[in-house]
Short mmCIF file of C-alpha atoms and ligand atoms in Angstrom, two decimals:
data_model
loop_
_atom_site.label_atom_id
_atom_site.label_comp_id
_atom_site.label_asym_id
_atom_site.label_seq_id
_atom_site.Cartn_x
_atom_site.Cartn_y
_atom_site.Cartn_z
CA MET A 20 0.00 0.00 0.00
CA LYS A 21 1.28 3.43 -0.94
CA LEU A 22 1.09 6.17 1.68
CA ALA A 23 -0.70 8.25 -0.96
CA ASP A 24 -3.59 5.77 -0.79
CA MET A 25 -3.75 5.73 3.00
CA LYS A 26 -6.79 6.72 4.99
CA ALA A 27 -5.08 6.24 8.28
CA ILE A 28 -5.74 6.49 11.97
CA VAL A 29 -2.54 7.42 13.80
CA THR A 30 -2.77 7.22 17.58
CA GLY A 31 -0.32 9.36 19.50
CA GLY A 32 -0.09 11.38 16.27
CA ALA A 33 0.38 14.69 18.09
CA SER A 34 3.95 13.95 19.20
CA GLY A 35 7.17 12.05 18.55
CA LEU A 36 6.97 8.90 16.44
CA GLY A 37 3.26 9.34 15.71
CA GLU A 38 3.77 12.94 14.63
CA ALA A 39 6.57 11.96 12.25
CA THR A 40 4.29 9.31 10.78
CA VAL A 41 1.48 11.82 10.29
CA ARG A 42 3.89 14.19 8.55
CA ARG A 43 5.16 11.50 6.20
CA ILE A 44 1.68 10.25 5.23
CA VAL A 45 0.49 13.81 4.56
CA GLU A 46 3.65 14.63 2.54
CA GLN A 47 3.01 11.60 0.35
CA GLY A 48 -0.61 12.61 -0.26
CA GLY A 49 -2.44 10.33 2.20
CA GLN A 50 -5.10 11.25 4.74
CA VAL A 51 -4.84 10.95 8.52
CA ALA A 52 -7.10 11.07 11.55
CA ILE A 53 -5.03 11.82 14.65
CA PHE A 54 -6.27 10.08 17.80
CA ASP A 55 -4.48 11.66 20.76
CA LEU A 56 -5.19 13.14 24.18
CA ASN A 57 -3.06 16.23 23.56
CA LYS A 58 -5.40 18.68 21.84
CA GLU A 59 -3.03 21.61 21.88
CA LYS A 60 -0.16 19.81 20.17
CA ALA A 61 -2.44 18.17 17.63
CA GLN A 62 -4.00 21.48 16.68
CA LYS A 63 -0.60 23.09 16.24
CA LEU A 64 0.43 20.29 13.89
CA ILE A 65 -2.79 20.61 11.89
CA GLU A 66 -2.30 24.37 11.59
CA GLU A 67 1.06 23.63 10.05
CA LEU A 68 -0.05 20.80 7.75
CA GLY A 69 -3.41 22.26 6.71
CA GLU A 70 -6.84 20.77 7.24
CA GLU A 71 -7.24 19.20 3.83
CA GLN A 72 -5.61 15.84 4.59
CA VAL A 73 -5.50 15.66 8.36
CA PHE A 74 -7.94 16.05 11.22
CA TYR A 75 -7.91 15.52 14.96
CA ILE A 76 -10.29 13.71 17.25
CA GLN A 77 -9.47 13.89 20.94
CA THR A 78 -9.32 10.25 21.98
CA ASP A 79 -8.23 8.19 24.92
CA VAL A 80 -7.15 4.98 23.19
CA SER A 81 -7.96 2.94 26.28
CA ASP A 82 -11.66 3.94 26.18
CA ALA A 83 -13.84 1.48 24.27
CA ASN A 84 -16.73 3.87 23.50
CA GLN A 85 -14.50 6.75 22.42
CA VAL A 86 -12.55 4.57 20.00
CA GLU A 87 -15.76 3.07 18.55
CA GLN A 88 -17.28 6.53 18.02
CA ASN A 89 -14.11 8.09 16.67
CA VAL A 90 -13.31 5.31 14.19
CA ARG A 91 -16.87 5.78 12.91
CA GLN A 92 -16.15 9.50 12.53
CA ALA A 93 -12.94 8.81 10.60
CA VAL A 94 -14.80 6.44 8.27
CA GLU A 95 -17.48 9.09 7.69
CA ARG A 96 -14.86 11.69 6.89
CA PHE A 97 -12.66 9.57 4.56
CA GLY A 98 -15.25 7.11 3.22
CA SER A 99 -13.21 4.25 4.69
CA VAL A 100 -10.14 3.56 6.84
CA ASN A 101 -7.37 1.29 5.54
CA ALA A 102 -4.52 1.86 8.01
CA ALA A 103 -4.19 2.02 11.79
CA ILE A 104 -0.84 2.98 13.28
CA ASN A 105 -0.62 2.68 17.05
CA CYS A 106 1.90 5.12 18.50
CA ALA A 107 0.07 6.31 21.64
CA GLY A 108 1.89 5.18 24.74
CA ILE A 109 3.32 6.10 28.10
CA GLY A 110 6.59 5.04 29.71
CA THR A 111 6.01 5.58 33.44
CA PRO A 112 8.92 3.77 35.15
CA GLY A 113 8.77 2.24 38.61
CA LYS A 114 10.37 -0.52 40.63
CA VAL A 115 8.22 -3.46 41.70
CA VAL A 116 9.29 -2.74 45.27
CA SER A 117 10.75 0.69 45.98
CA LYS A 118 11.77 2.45 49.20
CA THR A 119 8.13 3.37 49.74
CA GLY A 120 6.95 -0.24 49.39
CA PRO A 121 5.32 -2.27 46.64
CA MET A 122 4.33 -0.47 43.45
CA PRO A 123 0.68 0.61 43.64
CA LEU A 124 -1.18 -1.89 41.48
CA GLU A 125 -2.96 0.93 39.64
CA GLN A 126 0.41 2.13 38.32
CA PHE A 127 1.08 -1.21 36.66
CA GLU A 128 -2.49 -1.43 35.39
CA LYS A 129 -2.38 2.07 33.87
CA VAL A 130 0.65 1.32 31.71
CA ILE A 131 -0.89 -1.96 30.51
CA ARG A 132 -4.22 -0.23 29.95
CA ILE A 133 -2.85 2.54 27.71
CA ASN A 134 -0.05 0.72 25.88
CA LEU A 135 -1.49 -2.76 25.43
CA VAL A 136 -5.26 -2.55 25.91
CA GLY A 137 -5.28 0.79 24.04
CA SER A 138 -3.46 -0.71 21.03
CA PHE A 139 -5.80 -3.72 21.02
CA ASN A 140 -8.82 -1.43 21.34
CA VAL A 141 -7.88 0.48 18.19
CA ILE A 142 -6.99 -2.73 16.33
CA ARG A 143 -10.33 -4.41 17.08
CA VAL A 144 -12.45 -1.45 15.97
CA ALA A 145 -10.31 -0.34 13.01
CA ALA A 146 -10.06 -3.91 11.68
CA ALA A 147 -13.85 -4.30 11.77
CA ALA A 148 -14.08 -1.18 9.59
CA MET A 149 -11.30 -2.39 7.25
CA GLN A 150 -13.06 -5.71 6.67
CA LYS A 151 -15.70 -3.79 4.71
CA ASN A 152 -13.14 -2.30 2.27
CA THR A 153 -12.82 -3.34 -1.35
CA PRO A 154 -9.39 -4.99 -1.69
CA ASN A 155 -6.66 -3.14 -3.64
CA GLU A 156 -4.70 -4.75 -6.52
CA ASP A 157 -2.60 -6.73 -3.98
CA GLY A 158 -5.77 -8.09 -2.35
CA GLU A 159 -5.21 -5.81 0.65
CA ARG A 160 -8.01 -4.31 2.69
CA GLY A 161 -5.81 -2.69 5.30
CA ILE A 162 -2.68 -2.55 7.38
CA ILE A 163 -2.15 -2.32 11.12
CA ILE A 164 1.19 -1.29 12.64
CA SER A 165 1.69 -1.13 16.40
CA THR A 166 4.63 0.18 18.38
CA ALA A 167 6.38 -2.22 20.72
CA SER A 168 9.86 -1.46 22.12
CA VAL A 169 13.20 -3.18 22.62
CA ALA A 170 12.05 -3.23 26.27
CA ALA A 171 9.76 -6.08 25.21
CA TYR A 172 12.96 -8.18 24.99
CA GLU A 173 15.49 -6.50 27.32
CA GLY A 174 13.52 -4.54 29.86
CA GLN A 175 15.58 -2.62 32.39
CA ILE A 176 15.07 -2.38 36.13
CA GLY A 177 12.01 -0.19 36.60
CA GLN A 178 10.41 -1.29 33.34
CA ALA A 179 8.33 -4.27 34.50
CA ALA A 180 5.03 -2.63 33.54
CA TYR A 181 6.33 -1.04 30.33
CA SER A 182 8.08 -4.26 29.22
CA ALA A 183 4.97 -6.32 29.96
CA SER A 184 2.83 -3.92 27.91
CA LYS A 185 5.23 -4.02 24.96
CA GLY A 186 5.71 -7.79 25.26
CA GLY A 187 1.94 -8.07 24.89
CA ILE A 188 2.09 -6.12 21.65
CA VAL A 189 4.86 -8.40 20.35
CA SER A 190 2.91 -11.54 21.30
CA MET A 191 -0.44 -10.53 19.83
CA THR A 192 0.99 -9.48 16.45
CA LEU A 193 1.14 -13.00 14.96
CA PRO A 194 -2.24 -14.33 16.15
CA ILE A 195 -3.99 -11.18 14.92
CA ALA A 196 -2.16 -11.36 11.57
CA ARG A 197 -3.30 -14.98 11.27
CA GLU A 198 -6.89 -14.07 12.08
CA PHE A 199 -7.04 -11.26 9.52
CA ALA A 200 -5.15 -13.09 6.76
CA ARG A 201 -8.39 -14.06 5.01
CA ASP A 202 -9.45 -10.40 5.06
CA GLY A 203 -6.23 -9.17 3.44
CA ILE A 204 -5.34 -7.10 6.49
CA ARG A 205 -1.66 -7.22 7.47
CA VAL A 206 -0.59 -6.82 11.09
CA MET A 207 2.93 -5.68 11.96
CA ALA A 208 4.80 -4.09 14.86
CA ILE A 209 7.93 -1.97 15.17
CA ALA A 210 10.18 -2.28 18.24
CA PRO A 211 12.17 0.96 18.45
CA GLY A 212 15.33 1.36 20.50
CA LEU A 213 16.20 4.88 21.69
CA MET A 214 14.44 7.45 19.53
CA LYS A 215 14.84 11.21 19.89
CA THR A 216 11.28 12.26 20.77
CA PRO A 217 9.88 14.62 23.43
CA MET A 218 10.36 11.67 25.82
CA PHE A 219 14.05 12.72 25.95
CA ASP A 220 13.50 16.50 26.01
CA GLY A 221 14.11 16.88 29.72
CA LEU A 222 17.37 14.92 29.73
CA PRO A 223 20.68 16.76 30.16
CA GLU A 224 23.05 16.71 27.17
CA ALA A 225 25.49 14.43 29.04
CA ALA A 226 22.76 11.83 29.57
CA VAL A 227 21.81 11.94 25.89
CA GLU A 228 25.50 11.51 24.97
CA SER A 229 25.90 8.50 27.20
CA LEU A 230 22.67 6.94 25.88
CA SER A 231 23.86 7.58 22.32
CA ALA A 232 27.19 5.91 23.03
CA SER A 233 25.35 2.76 24.10
CA VAL A 234 24.06 2.25 20.54
CA PRO A 235 26.57 0.12 18.55
CA PHE A 236 25.94 1.76 15.16
CA PRO A 237 24.97 4.42 14.40
CA ALA A 238 25.93 5.68 17.89
CA ARG A 239 23.12 8.19 18.23
CA LEU A 240 19.43 8.31 19.05
CA GLY A 241 17.07 7.30 16.26
CA LYS A 242 15.18 10.02 14.42
CA PRO A 243 11.37 9.97 14.44
CA SER A 244 11.59 10.32 10.64
CA GLU A 245 13.40 6.94 10.56
CA TYR A 246 10.41 5.38 12.31
CA ALA A 247 8.08 6.97 9.74
CA GLN A 248 10.32 5.70 6.96
CA LEU A 249 9.92 2.15 8.30
CA VAL A 250 6.14 2.59 8.44
CA GLU A 251 6.28 3.50 4.75
CA SER A 252 8.47 0.49 3.88
CA ILE A 253 6.16 -1.88 5.77
CA ALA A 254 3.11 -0.39 4.06
CA GLU A 255 4.68 -0.75 0.62
CA ASN A 256 5.98 -4.31 1.08
CA ALA A 257 2.97 -6.63 0.92
CA MET A 258 5.06 -9.65 2.00
CA LEU A 259 5.69 -8.22 5.49
CA ASN A 260 3.11 -9.64 7.86
CA GLY A 261 2.88 -11.03 11.39
CA GLU A 262 6.36 -9.79 12.35
CA VAL A 263 8.00 -7.35 14.75
CA ILE A 264 10.92 -5.33 13.34
CA ARG A 265 13.55 -3.86 15.67
CA LEU A 266 14.63 -0.32 14.76
CA ASP A 267 17.51 0.11 17.16
CA GLY A 268 21.07 0.37 15.74
CA ALA A 269 21.76 -3.09 17.30
CA ILE A 270 21.30 -1.85 20.89
CA ARG A 271 20.75 -4.50 23.56
CA MET A 272 19.61 -2.77 26.75
CA GLN A 273 21.53 -3.49 29.95
CA PRO A 274 19.87 -4.18 33.33
CA ARG A 275 20.05 -0.48 34.29
N1 LIG B 96 11.00 7.38 22.05
C1 LIG B 96 11.54 6.19 22.22
O1 LIG B 96 12.74 6.04 22.43
C2 LIG B 96 10.67 4.95 22.16
C3 LIG B 96 11.30 3.70 22.18
C4 LIG B 96 10.55 2.55 22.11
C5 LIG B 96 9.18 2.64 22.02
N2 LIG B 96 8.57 3.84 22.02
C6 LIG B 96 7.11 3.86 21.93
O2 LIG B 96 6.71 4.65 20.83
C7 LIG B 96 5.44 5.22 21.09
C8 LIG B 96 5.53 6.72 20.82
O3 LIG B 96 6.45 7.27 21.74
P1 LIG B 96 7.06 8.73 21.58
O4 LIG B 96 8.47 8.65 21.98
O5 LIG B 96 6.69 9.28 20.27
O6 LIG B 96 6.29 9.46 22.79
P2 LIG B 96 5.55 10.87 22.88
O7 LIG B 96 5.31 11.07 24.33
O8 LIG B 96 6.28 11.91 22.10
O9 LIG B 96 4.15 10.61 22.14
C9 LIG B 96 3.15 9.80 22.68
C10 LIG B 96 1.79 10.40 22.34
O10 LIG B 96 0.78 9.51 22.86
C11 LIG B 96 -0.26 10.30 23.40
N3 LIG B 96 -1.01 9.52 24.39
C12 LIG B 96 -0.60 9.11 25.60
N4 LIG B 96 -1.58 8.43 26.23
C13 LIG B 96 -2.65 8.42 25.38
C14 LIG B 96 -3.96 7.88 25.45
N5 LIG B 96 -4.41 7.22 26.52
N6 LIG B 96 -4.78 8.06 24.38
C15 LIG B 96 -4.36 8.73 23.28
N7 LIG B 96 -3.13 9.28 23.16
C16 LIG B 96 -2.29 9.12 24.20
C17 LIG B 96 0.44 11.52 24.01
O11 LIG B 96 -0.47 12.60 24.16
C18 LIG B 96 1.53 11.79 22.99
O12 LIG B 96 1.11 12.71 22.01
C19 LIG B 96 5.08 4.84 22.52
O13 LIG B 96 4.24 3.72 22.50
C20 LIG B 96 6.42 4.48 23.12
O14 LIG B 96 6.29 3.56 24.18
C21 LIG B 96 9.29 5.01 22.08
#
């Protein structure tokens, strides 16, 4: 699928990896509905990109009703939806047992709820809409790309909740791809390493340098545009399905 033909939902599209993906789809001539909590940032982006190809619907991806309503709205606006790219996520760290005692259970549940349940929520509703599409010349009705993390494989101390949420995304990619094979809907995930997004904005330069040095090659943080470039490659290559691709400069995270 060409980005020019995309009628996409991009969650987390107001910032970082999602924002870069929105920019790339719009540049290539596709259309995007941004599902994000951050109204202010989304509106700024739309002011810059123009309202012709992109619109914003304030959405909490972990809310079943909101996602059902808002996917319906995207379908009404574009006529159909043929791509869902899950970039919404949070990274709240926390030890299982810290000086103040065991991690509050709600903290663990929140990360799972937004990162894993939220991604599944968008997949289930968007896929139901995609099943109604007329297939393109490759027999495709749609594509779903979720964002895992290298923390799914090498989570650090303090990442139990985050790693579990991303591990869930890794594990559900194949069974969902198998389920939707007969519909011509591909299901993929990207597992980024260290990407230079607003997540790193507060870090001192020395910390960024030391993180960069931990990447074998290239020894720097990944650019959000490199994530968007991979989204485009996955979309264009109809043989990619049911797989998680690491985008990480060969980094293997250490325990801390
Ligand atoms: N930046 C990295 O190094 C890195 C590495 C691996 C994985 N990731 C993953 O990539 C994804 C994007 O991260 P990023 O670095 O671009 O972060 P970011 O904070 O720049 O963007 C995340 C976006 O998600 C939105 N969001 C958060 N909770 C939401 C909810 N409940 N409903 C809707 N929107 C919500 C935020 O408003 C924000 O706009 C996340 O899933 C993150 O875990 C990032």
